[in-house]
Amino acid sequence: ILVKGGQLKDDTDMSTLGLKENAVLMMMGTVGELPKAPATQTKFIEDMSENEVAQALAIPAGLVNLGNTCYMNATLQCLKAVTEMKEALDKLKTQSSGGGGGSGGSQGSSVHKSLASSLKSLFEQLNESGEGVPPMVFLHMLRQMSPKFGEVDPRAGGYRQQDAEECWNEILTSLDQSLSPGSNEPSMIEKYMSGTMVTTWRADDAPEETPTVNQERFRKLDCHIDSSVNYVSQGIHKGLEQVIEKRSESLGRNTEYKVVSRIARLPKYLTVAYNRFFWKASESVEAKIVKSVKFPLDLDVSEFCTPELQDKMRPAKQYLRELEDKKALERKLAKRARYEKDEEEGAKGSSEKAAGSSGDVEMESAEAAPFELDPELKADVGCNPSGVYELIGVVTHIGRTANSGHYIGWVRKEKGVGGPEPSGKGIPETQHWWYKFDDDNVSMVTDSDILRLCGGGDWHTAYVTLYRAKSLE
């Protein structure tokens, strides 16, 4: 409302305006209903509670801790990231009780099938639930299969804390027997999570003695940790090359043998276990090595393979290297474009310039030169044909001994799967987002947060890492 001398405001003293009878006032505005306030108030991520963030981002459900069961919860959340495992579990309902799988007796076979069936049901509950799921049936079957996980601490009166790596191994051993489509066919665990290791024993004191060569399956690589190990590749190398003393038949006495192991087949999913616990006799405990051992988001293990396998994998490895170089260049150009666009839009008087140029950069999707994959690797379903892996899961431990502390699972979120990724002002940039499964408390973290799990103090420290073969598609 305009009056002589200016605009009429809510706090204007009407007696000072000198209004007379029949005076004309001018009112300016829009004819019609005033705009209403939004029914739902806009809320930004930084203003939300943890529960509100979980709902907005469709964060997956966690597992309820049933009394020192964090070791199992963390393990299961990481194993759930293995797509082929979920597919194999889904097929269990089509198998009859006398179907394939199980190399032991009927009772042992029944326990393994029951464990697999309970795991299938648990994964389905996790997919359907929006809240924490109590894994009571699976825990019962795990303790029935391996009574160690049901040990009770007489002093505390509850169940003992257990080792997550032992739980990981026990579950895979059981699934190896229950997830086989037939008696003569390899199980899902053998195809996708097991490799082949060739080990050679040679004694320098007995050059005339024929070296002993053994070939066996493996499901994990051990990362040995001492004062000289700073990176996971160094720890793996120590585990593959050792000196062991044993009796030599040709010499008639004990001598040192150089034991060298090389990988002849790489699985699609590679488990790396960090040997962080040792027996401390003075305190009668399994003490923890807290030394920092850095691990990468992308791991190349071709140096640990046989020369024959390295030759077969070389074309695929070179293809991935070229593809990654092109993707890195695209990310660099896109980041520069966003920066220039922000600078342009933030400058005063640049509206016309901003309208004429969005700041975007036209780029073709990353491609690399085609290559010919080795026929044997192409026919080997479930192998890694390149030797290059990407990190998708981590089990961490915080604490000073193996029988105490707390385990957490960290699982990479696949792009385009599940809820939206965090975005907006103040949200850090990251190539991938990760789910942090602290039992039934689930949140999201970045690549940088994952790389900080390398150890070096009283913080969450990587104990088991799960890698997946990088896709060639």
mmCIF file of C-alpha atoms in Angstrom, residues 8-359:
data_model
loop_
_atom_site.group_PDB
_atom_site.id
_atom_site.type_symbol
_atom_site.label_atom_id
_atom_site.label_comp_id
_atom_site.label_asym_id
_atom_site.label_seq_id
_atom_site.Cartn_x
_atom_site.Cartn_y
_atom_site.Cartn_z
ATOM 1 C CA LEU A 8 2.738 1.728 4.326
ATOM 2 C CA LYS A 9 4.317 -0.882 6.585
ATOM 3 C CA ASP A 10 2.986 -2.966 9.468
ATOM 4 C CA ASP A 11 4.644 -0.759 12.088
ATOM 5 C CA THR A 12 3.764 2.599 10.468
ATOM 6 C CA ASP A 13 2.169 5.108 12.866
ATOM 7 C CA MET A 14 -1.104 6.035 11.045
ATOM 8 C CA SER A 15 -1.449 9.333 12.975
ATOM 9 C CA THR A 16 1.656 10.669 11.274
ATOM 10 C CA LEU A 17 0.297 10.223 7.741
ATOM 11 C CA GLY A 18 -2.201 13.130 7.835
ATOM 12 C CA LEU A 19 -4.959 11.060 6.209
ATOM 13 C CA LYS A 20 -8.270 12.791 5.471
ATOM 14 C CA GLU A 21 -11.747 11.419 4.877
ATOM 15 C CA ASN A 22 -12.202 9.878 1.386
ATOM 16 C CA ALA A 23 -8.452 9.916 0.782
ATOM 17 C CA VAL A 24 -7.363 7.544 -2.025
ATOM 18 C CA LEU A 25 -4.660 4.957 -1.284
ATOM 19 C CA MET A 26 -2.897 2.885 -3.942
ATOM 20 C CA MET A 27 -2.545 -0.865 -3.390
ATOM 21 C CA MET A 28 -0.243 -2.918 -5.581
ATOM 22 C CA GLY A 29 -0.159 -6.709 -5.763
ATOM 23 C CA THR A 30 -1.515 -9.851 -7.484
ATOM 24 C CA VAL A 31 -5.217 -10.597 -7.695
ATOM 25 C CA GLY A 32 -5.955 -14.097 -6.437
ATOM 26 C CA GLU A 33 -5.053 -16.476 -3.663
ATOM 27 C CA LEU A 34 -1.783 -15.947 -1.873
ATOM 28 C CA PRO A 35 0.802 -18.733 -2.363
ATOM 29 C CA LYS A 36 0.704 -21.368 0.342
ATOM 30 C CA ALA A 37 3.673 -22.675 2.270
ATOM 31 C CA PRO A 38 4.867 -26.128 1.076
ATOM 32 C CA ALA A 39 3.084 -29.016 2.770
ATOM 33 C CA THR A 40 6.438 -30.674 3.512
ATOM 34 C CA GLN A 41 9.265 -28.439 4.564
ATOM 35 C CA THR A 42 12.485 -28.887 2.602
ATOM 36 C CA LYS A 43 15.183 -30.426 4.742
ATOM 37 C CA PHE A 44 18.840 -30.702 3.861
ATOM 38 C CA ILE A 45 21.009 -33.736 4.722
ATOM 39 C CA GLU A 46 23.167 -31.748 7.130
ATOM 40 C CA ASP A 47 20.016 -30.892 9.135
ATOM 41 C CA MET A 48 18.683 -34.471 9.293
ATOM 42 C CA SER A 49 19.031 -37.025 12.053
ATOM 43 C CA GLU A 50 20.712 -40.383 11.301
ATOM 44 C CA ASN A 51 17.312 -42.105 10.950
ATOM 45 C CA GLU A 52 16.047 -39.417 8.553
ATOM 46 C CA VAL A 53 19.204 -39.724 6.428
ATOM 47 C CA ALA A 54 18.790 -43.510 6.311
ATOM 48 C CA GLN A 55 15.207 -43.155 5.053
ATOM 49 C CA ALA A 56 16.053 -40.457 2.489
ATOM 50 C CA LEU A 57 18.957 -42.437 1.023
ATOM 51 C CA ALA A 58 17.232 -45.851 1.260
ATOM 52 C CA ILE A 59 20.120 -47.193 3.322
ATOM 53 C CA PRO A 60 19.982 -51.017 3.619
ATOM 54 C CA ALA A 61 19.121 -52.776 6.846
ATOM 55 C CA GLY A 62 21.717 -53.880 9.379
ATOM 56 C CA LEU A 63 21.925 -56.926 11.653
ATOM 57 C CA VAL A 64 21.058 -56.817 15.343
ATOM 58 C CA ASN A 65 23.865 -57.778 17.739
ATOM 59 C CA LEU A 66 22.671 -60.812 19.692
ATOM 60 C CA GLY A 67 25.495 -60.709 22.226
ATOM 61 C CA ASN A 68 29.050 -60.417 20.911
ATOM 62 C CA THR A 69 27.951 -61.375 17.391
ATOM 63 C CA CYS A 70 29.449 -58.334 15.639
ATOM 64 C CA TYR A 71 32.099 -60.655 14.107
ATOM 65 C CA MET A 72 29.326 -62.569 12.303
ATOM 66 C CA ASN A 73 27.308 -59.470 11.365
ATOM 67 C CA ALA A 74 30.298 -57.769 9.727
ATOM 68 C CA THR A 75 31.204 -60.968 7.855
ATOM 69 C CA LEU A 76 27.687 -61.516 6.499
ATOM 70 C CA GLN A 77 27.284 -57.949 5.255
ATOM 71 C CA CYS A 78 30.499 -58.263 3.224
ATOM 72 C CA LEU A 79 29.605 -61.696 1.831
ATOM 73 C CA LYS A 80 26.213 -60.318 0.788
ATOM 74 C CA ALA A 81 28.101 -58.178 -1.754
ATOM 75 C CA VAL A 82 28.982 -61.352 -3.707
ATOM 76 C CA THR A 83 26.231 -61.386 -6.344
ATOM 77 C CA GLU A 84 26.867 -64.981 -7.427
ATOM 78 C CA MET A 85 26.438 -66.183 -3.850
ATOM 79 C CA LYS A 86 22.959 -64.667 -3.635
ATOM 80 C CA GLU A 87 22.067 -66.200 -7.012
ATOM 81 C CA ALA A 88 23.258 -69.640 -5.880
ATOM 82 C CA LEU A 89 21.275 -69.332 -2.647
ATOM 83 C CA ASP A 90 18.144 -68.407 -4.606
ATOM 84 C CA LYS A 91 18.384 -71.737 -6.471
ATOM 85 C CA LEU A 92 18.346 -73.763 -3.256
ATOM 86 C CA LYS A 93 14.532 -74.017 -3.282
ATOM 87 C CA THR A 94 14.631 -75.932 -6.579
ATOM 88 C CA GLN A 95 16.941 -78.615 -5.186
ATOM 89 C CA SER A 96 15.487 -81.683 -3.519
ATOM 90 C CA SER A 97 16.803 -82.971 -0.216
ATOM 91 C CA GLY A 98 18.791 -85.612 -2.087
ATOM 92 C CA GLY A 99 20.269 -83.147 -4.588
ATOM 93 C CA GLY A 100 23.847 -82.161 -5.200
ATOM 94 C CA GLY A 101 26.259 -80.784 -2.694
ATOM 95 C CA GLY A 102 27.762 -82.216 0.422
ATOM 96 C CA SER A 103 30.760 -84.515 0.353
ATOM 97 C CA GLY A 104 30.343 -85.696 3.934
ATOM 98 C CA GLY A 105 27.793 -87.923 5.637
ATOM 99 C CA SER A 106 24.077 -87.295 5.578
ATOM 100 C CA GLN A 107 24.052 -85.543 8.968
ATOM 101 C CA GLY A 108 26.931 -83.229 8.056
ATOM 102 C CA SER A 109 25.392 -82.536 4.667
ATOM 103 C CA SER A 110 22.080 -81.675 6.329
ATOM 104 C CA VAL A 111 23.761 -79.135 8.626
ATOM 105 C CA HIS A 112 25.460 -77.415 5.681
ATOM 106 C CA LYS A 113 22.215 -77.268 3.708
ATOM 107 C CA SER A 114 20.377 -75.875 6.733
ATOM 108 C CA LEU A 115 23.031 -73.178 7.153
ATOM 109 C CA ALA A 116 22.723 -72.226 3.480
ATOM 110 C CA SER A 117 18.923 -72.179 3.725
ATOM 111 C CA SER A 118 19.006 -69.924 6.787
ATOM 112 C CA LEU A 119 21.480 -67.611 5.023
ATOM 113 C CA LYS A 120 19.159 -67.400 2.025
ATOM 114 C CA SER A 121 16.249 -66.411 4.285
ATOM 115 C CA LEU A 122 18.394 -63.887 6.154
ATOM 116 C CA PHE A 123 19.523 -62.169 2.936
ATOM 117 C CA GLU A 124 15.873 -61.970 1.819
ATOM 118 C CA GLN A 125 14.899 -60.355 5.124
ATOM 119 C CA LEU A 126 17.706 -57.812 4.775
ATOM 120 C CA ASN A 127 16.500 -56.905 1.278
ATOM 121 C CA GLU A 128 12.899 -56.448 2.414
ATOM 122 C CA SER A 129 13.361 -54.824 5.828
ATOM 123 C CA GLY A 130 13.907 -51.185 6.615
ATOM 124 C CA GLU A 131 15.045 -51.898 10.157
ATOM 125 C CA GLY A 132 17.660 -54.049 11.836
ATOM 126 C CA VAL A 133 17.173 -57.804 11.378
ATOM 127 C CA PRO A 134 17.973 -60.230 14.236
ATOM 128 C CA PRO A 135 19.902 -63.189 12.668
ATOM 129 C CA MET A 136 18.712 -65.708 15.270
ATOM 130 C CA VAL A 137 18.123 -68.719 12.981
ATOM 131 C CA PHE A 138 21.419 -68.328 11.129
ATOM 132 C CA LEU A 139 23.330 -67.883 14.391
ATOM 133 C CA HIS A 140 21.751 -71.087 15.735
ATOM 134 C CA MET A 141 22.780 -73.009 12.604
ATOM 135 C CA LEU A 142 26.304 -71.555 12.724
ATOM 136 C CA ARG A 143 26.745 -72.704 16.330
ATOM 137 C CA GLN A 144 25.310 -76.090 15.480
ATOM 138 C CA MET A 145 27.790 -76.486 12.627
ATOM 139 C CA SER A 146 30.732 -75.075 14.620
ATOM 140 C CA PRO A 147 30.215 -75.204 18.424
ATOM 141 C CA LYS A 148 33.202 -72.872 18.915
ATOM 142 C CA PHE A 149 30.946 -69.908 18.109
ATOM 143 C CA GLY A 150 28.704 -70.863 21.017
ATOM 144 C CA GLU A 151 31.398 -70.686 23.688
ATOM 145 C CA VAL A 152 30.382 -68.873 26.878
ATOM 146 C CA ASP A 153 32.663 -66.635 28.938
ATOM 147 C CA PRO A 154 32.281 -67.913 32.530
ATOM 148 C CA ARG A 155 33.458 -64.611 33.990
ATOM 149 C CA ALA A 156 31.240 -62.311 31.928
ATOM 150 C CA GLY A 157 28.363 -64.757 31.785
ATOM 151 C CA GLY A 158 27.679 -64.169 28.073
ATOM 152 C CA TYR A 159 28.923 -65.479 24.765
ATOM 153 C CA ARG A 160 32.588 -64.948 23.936
ATOM 154 C CA GLN A 161 33.786 -62.589 21.250
ATOM 155 C CA GLN A 162 34.948 -64.641 18.241
ATOM 156 C CA ASP A 163 37.324 -64.135 15.321
ATOM 157 C CA ALA A 164 35.705 -62.687 12.183
ATOM 158 C CA GLU A 165 38.181 -64.376 9.838
ATOM 159 C CA GLU A 166 37.448 -67.774 11.382
ATOM 160 C CA CYS A 167 33.741 -67.091 10.908
ATOM 161 C CA TRP A 168 34.402 -66.077 7.290
ATOM 162 C CA ASN A 169 36.313 -69.325 6.621
ATOM 163 C CA GLU A 170 33.742 -71.555 8.336
ATOM 164 C CA ILE A 171 30.856 -70.061 6.353
ATOM 165 C CA LEU A 172 32.663 -70.446 3.013
ATOM 166 C CA THR A 173 33.704 -74.018 3.858
ATOM 167 C CA SER A 174 30.092 -74.894 4.589
ATOM 168 C CA LEU A 175 28.739 -73.156 1.468
ATOM 169 C CA ASP A 176 31.396 -74.917 -0.615
ATOM 170 C CA GLN A 177 29.644 -78.175 0.255
ATOM 171 C CA SER A 178 26.050 -76.992 -0.037
ATOM 172 C CA LEU A 179 26.131 -74.713 -3.107
ATOM 173 C CA SER A 180 27.241 -77.328 -5.639
ATOM 174 C CA PRO A 181 24.788 -77.949 -8.502
ATOM 175 C CA GLY A 182 25.881 -81.594 -8.766
ATOM 176 C CA SER A 183 28.364 -84.130 -7.428
ATOM 177 C CA ASN A 184 30.733 -83.664 -10.381
ATOM 178 C CA GLU A 185 30.328 -79.913 -10.785
ATOM 179 C CA PRO A 186 32.286 -77.246 -8.889
ATOM 180 C CA SER A 187 30.436 -75.233 -6.287
ATOM 181 C CA MET A 188 29.869 -71.508 -6.525
ATOM 182 C CA ILE A 189 32.595 -71.044 -3.891
ATOM 183 C CA GLU A 190 35.108 -73.048 -5.924
ATOM 184 C CA LYS A 191 34.295 -71.236 -9.182
ATOM 185 C CA TYR A 192 34.099 -67.642 -7.963
ATOM 186 C CA MET A 193 35.985 -67.454 -4.656
ATOM 187 C CA SER A 194 38.753 -70.075 -4.942
ATOM 188 C CA GLY A 195 41.999 -70.000 -6.869
ATOM 189 C CA THR A 196 44.850 -72.395 -7.584
ATOM 190 C CA MET A 197 48.284 -72.089 -5.972
ATOM 191 C CA VAL A 198 51.471 -73.791 -7.202
ATOM 192 C CA THR A 199 54.116 -74.211 -4.459
ATOM 193 C CA THR A 200 57.731 -75.224 -5.096
ATOM 194 C CA TRP A 201 60.083 -76.569 -2.376
ATOM 195 C CA ARG A 202 63.796 -76.243 -3.178
ATOM 196 C CA ALA A 203 66.846 -76.819 -0.925
ATOM 197 C CA ASP A 204 69.976 -74.807 -1.748
ATOM 198 C CA ASP A 205 72.110 -77.332 0.191
ATOM 199 C CA ALA A 206 70.912 -80.136 -2.070
ATOM 200 C CA PRO A 207 71.022 -78.877 -5.676
ATOM 201 C CA GLU A 208 70.800 -82.432 -7.012
ATOM 202 C CA GLU A 209 67.494 -82.982 -5.202
ATOM 203 C CA THR A 210 64.478 -82.618 -7.480
ATOM 204 C CA PRO A 211 62.291 -79.711 -6.335
ATOM 205 C CA THR A 212 58.907 -80.704 -4.949
ATOM 206 C CA VAL A 213 55.951 -79.029 -6.664
ATOM 207 C CA ASN A 214 52.452 -79.040 -5.133
ATOM 208 C CA GLN A 215 49.216 -77.613 -6.497
ATOM 209 C CA GLU A 216 46.240 -76.831 -4.275
ATOM 210 C CA ARG A 217 43.145 -74.658 -3.970
ATOM 211 C CA PHE A 218 43.126 -71.488 -1.896
ATOM 212 C CA ARG A 219 40.357 -69.120 -0.793
ATOM 213 C CA LYS A 220 42.428 -66.304 0.646
ATOM 214 C CA LEU A 221 45.809 -64.630 0.515
ATOM 215 C CA ASP A 222 47.502 -63.912 3.836
ATOM 216 C CA CYS A 223 49.123 -60.554 4.465
ATOM 217 C CA HIS A 224 52.012 -61.179 6.868
ATOM 218 C CA ILE A 225 52.825 -58.151 9.023
ATOM 219 C CA ASP A 226 56.164 -57.195 10.560
ATOM 220 C CA SER A 227 58.172 -53.989 10.941
ATOM 221 C CA SER A 228 59.134 -53.984 7.253
ATOM 222 C CA VAL A 229 55.573 -54.230 5.886
ATOM 223 C CA ASN A 230 53.870 -50.935 5.053
ATOM 224 C CA TYR A 231 51.666 -52.022 2.141
ATOM 225 C CA VAL A 232 49.436 -55.043 1.619
ATOM 226 C CA SER A 233 51.423 -56.167 -1.445
ATOM 227 C CA GLN A 234 54.542 -56.444 0.720
ATOM 228 C CA GLY A 235 52.673 -58.581 3.254
ATOM 229 C CA ILE A 236 51.291 -60.876 0.548
ATOM 230 C CA HIS A 237 54.778 -61.307 -0.884
ATOM 231 C CA LYS A 238 56.078 -62.413 2.528
ATOM 232 C CA GLY A 239 53.366 -65.048 2.706
ATOM 233 C CA LEU A 240 54.225 -66.432 -0.732
ATOM 234 C CA GLU A 241 57.987 -66.697 -0.210
ATOM 235 C CA GLN A 242 59.221 -68.326 2.994
ATOM 236 C CA VAL A 243 62.143 -70.354 4.330
ATOM 237 C CA ILE A 244 61.125 -73.529 6.203
ATOM 238 C CA GLU A 245 63.359 -76.092 7.857
ATOM 239 C CA LYS A 246 62.554 -79.779 7.327
ATOM 240 C CA ARG A 247 64.292 -83.114 6.833
ATOM 241 C CA SER A 248 65.998 -83.765 3.490
ATOM 242 C CA GLU A 249 66.045 -87.424 2.472
ATOM 243 C CA SER A 250 68.984 -86.885 0.124
ATOM 244 C CA LEU A 251 71.080 -85.209 2.850
ATOM 245 C CA GLY A 252 69.833 -87.384 5.723
ATOM 246 C CA ARG A 253 69.359 -84.343 7.951
ATOM 247 C CA ASN A 254 67.286 -81.202 8.414
ATOM 248 C CA THR A 255 67.972 -78.306 6.090
ATOM 249 C CA GLU A 256 66.343 -75.058 4.998
ATOM 250 C CA TYR A 257 63.980 -75.138 2.063
ATOM 251 C CA LYS A 258 62.980 -72.082 0.081
ATOM 252 C CA VAL A 259 59.218 -72.309 -0.400
ATOM 253 C CA VAL A 260 57.867 -70.192 -3.266
ATOM 254 C CA SER A 261 54.163 -70.067 -4.101
ATOM 255 C CA ARG A 262 52.663 -68.607 -7.256
ATOM 256 C CA ILE A 263 49.039 -68.284 -8.335
ATOM 257 C CA ALA A 264 47.972 -70.384 -11.339
ATOM 258 C CA ARG A 265 44.310 -69.313 -11.258
ATOM 259 C CA LEU A 266 42.742 -66.165 -9.854
ATOM 260 C CA PRO A 267 39.106 -66.174 -8.676
ATOM 261 C CA LYS A 268 36.649 -63.391 -9.442
ATOM 262 C CA TYR A 269 36.459 -62.592 -5.711
ATOM 263 C CA LEU A 270 39.717 -62.448 -3.771
ATOM 264 C CA THR A 271 39.883 -62.430 0.022
ATOM 265 C CA VAL A 272 42.936 -60.939 1.732
ATOM 266 C CA ALA A 273 43.352 -61.730 5.444
ATOM 267 C CA TYR A 274 45.652 -59.586 7.587
ATOM 268 C CA ASN A 275 47.642 -61.573 10.177
ATOM 269 C CA ARG A 276 47.221 -59.028 12.967
ATOM 270 C CA PHE A 277 47.050 -61.296 16.019
ATOM 271 C CA PHE A 278 49.845 -63.210 17.770
ATOM 272 C CA TRP A 279 50.112 -65.121 21.026
ATOM 273 C CA LYS A 280 51.527 -62.941 23.807
ATOM 274 C CA ALA A 281 52.713 -65.433 26.423
ATOM 275 C CA SER A 282 53.371 -62.836 29.145
ATOM 276 C CA GLU A 283 49.683 -61.902 29.195
ATOM 277 C CA SER A 284 48.236 -65.161 27.813
ATOM 278 C CA VAL A 285 46.236 -63.332 25.146
ATOM 279 C CA GLU A 286 46.030 -63.071 21.376
ATOM 280 C CA ALA A 287 47.539 -59.579 21.110
ATOM 281 C CA LYS A 288 47.007 -57.310 18.132
ATOM 282 C CA ILE A 289 49.541 -55.783 15.748
ATOM 283 C CA VAL A 290 48.216 -52.251 15.235
ATOM 284 C CA LYS A 291 50.855 -51.227 12.669
ATOM 285 C CA SER A 292 49.556 -49.330 9.642
ATOM 286 C CA VAL A 293 49.363 -51.460 6.488
ATOM 287 C CA LYS A 294 47.960 -49.497 3.556
ATOM 288 C CA PHE A 295 45.671 -51.209 1.052
ATOM 289 C CA PRO A 296 44.484 -49.782 -2.297
ATOM 290 C CA LEU A 297 41.013 -49.418 -3.757
ATOM 291 C CA ASP A 298 42.384 -51.117 -6.902
ATOM 292 C CA LEU A 299 44.750 -54.073 -6.408
ATOM 293 C CA ASP A 300 46.965 -55.654 -9.087
ATOM 294 C CA VAL A 301 48.132 -59.144 -8.048
ATOM 295 C CA SER A 302 49.620 -60.244 -11.365
ATOM 296 C CA GLU A 303 53.139 -60.103 -9.859
ATOM 297 C CA PHE A 304 52.167 -63.037 -7.612
ATOM 298 C CA CYS A 305 51.058 -65.223 -10.539
ATOM 299 C CA THR A 306 52.946 -67.848 -12.530
ATOM 300 C CA PRO A 307 54.710 -66.564 -15.680
ATOM 301 C CA GLU A 308 52.253 -68.554 -17.800
ATOM 302 C CA LEU A 309 49.232 -66.872 -16.212
ATOM 303 C CA GLN A 310 50.845 -63.441 -16.456
ATOM 304 C CA ASP A 311 51.259 -63.898 -20.220
ATOM 305 C CA LYS A 312 47.613 -64.906 -20.607
ATOM 306 C CA MET A 313 46.340 -61.942 -18.581
ATOM 307 C CA ARG A 314 48.550 -59.278 -20.187
ATOM 308 C CA PRO A 315 46.066 -58.162 -22.960
ATOM 309 C CA ALA A 316 43.164 -57.745 -20.524
ATOM 310 C CA LYS A 317 45.386 -55.945 -18.026
ATOM 311 C CA GLN A 318 46.596 -53.515 -20.696
ATOM 312 C CA TYR A 319 42.993 -52.904 -21.797
ATOM 313 C CA LEU A 320 41.957 -51.998 -18.249
ATOM 314 C CA ARG A 321 44.948 -49.687 -17.853
ATOM 315 C CA GLU A 322 44.036 -47.761 -21.007
ATOM 316 C CA LEU A 323 40.383 -47.632 -19.988
ATOM 317 C CA GLU A 324 41.232 -46.291 -16.536
ATOM 318 C CA ASP A 325 43.515 -43.610 -18.039
ATOM 319 C CA LYS A 326 40.639 -42.399 -20.221
ATOM 320 C CA LYS A 327 38.206 -42.387 -17.285
ATOM 321 C CA ALA A 328 40.692 -40.451 -15.156
ATOM 322 C CA LEU A 329 40.994 -37.830 -17.902
ATOM 323 C CA GLU A 330 37.194 -37.554 -18.134
ATOM 324 C CA ARG A 331 36.915 -37.035 -14.373
ATOM 325 C CA LYS A 332 39.590 -34.346 -14.512
ATOM 326 C CA LEU A 333 37.865 -32.482 -17.347
ATOM 327 C CA ALA A 334 34.451 -32.776 -15.688
ATOM 328 C CA LYS A 335 35.816 -31.400 -12.423
ATOM 329 C CA ARG A 336 37.412 -28.485 -14.258
ATOM 330 C CA ALA A 337 34.130 -27.798 -16.088
ATOM 331 C CA ARG A 338 32.181 -27.704 -12.822
ATOM 332 C CA TYR A 339 34.709 -25.331 -11.299
ATOM 333 C CA GLU A 340 34.574 -22.980 -14.304
ATOM 334 C CA LYS A 341 30.777 -23.069 -14.287
ATOM 335 C CA ASP A 342 30.637 -22.175 -10.595
ATOM 336 C CA GLU A 343 33.089 -19.322 -11.123
ATOM 337 C CA GLU A 344 31.083 -18.055 -14.066
ATOM 338 C CA GLU A 345 27.715 -18.156 -12.319
ATOM 339 C CA GLY A 346 29.125 -16.563 -9.177
ATOM 340 C CA ALA A 347 30.657 -13.561 -10.923
ATOM 341 C CA LYS A 348 28.651 -10.324 -10.866
ATOM 342 C CA GLY A 349 27.108 -9.200 -14.124
ATOM 343 C CA SER A 350 27.855 -12.516 -15.847
ATOM 344 C CA SER A 351 24.265 -13.564 -16.484
ATOM 345 C CA GLU A 352 24.547 -13.132 -20.241
ATOM 346 C CA LYS A 353 27.809 -15.003 -20.369
ATOM 347 C CA ALA A 354 26.423 -17.817 -18.238
ATOM 348 C CA ALA A 355 23.392 -18.084 -20.507
ATOM 349 C CA GLY A 356 25.619 -18.509 -23.520
ATOM 350 C CA SER A 357 27.873 -21.154 -22.002
ATOM 351 C CA SER A 358 26.863 -23.753 -19.432
ATOM 352 C CA GLY A 359 30.453 -24.695 -18.598
#
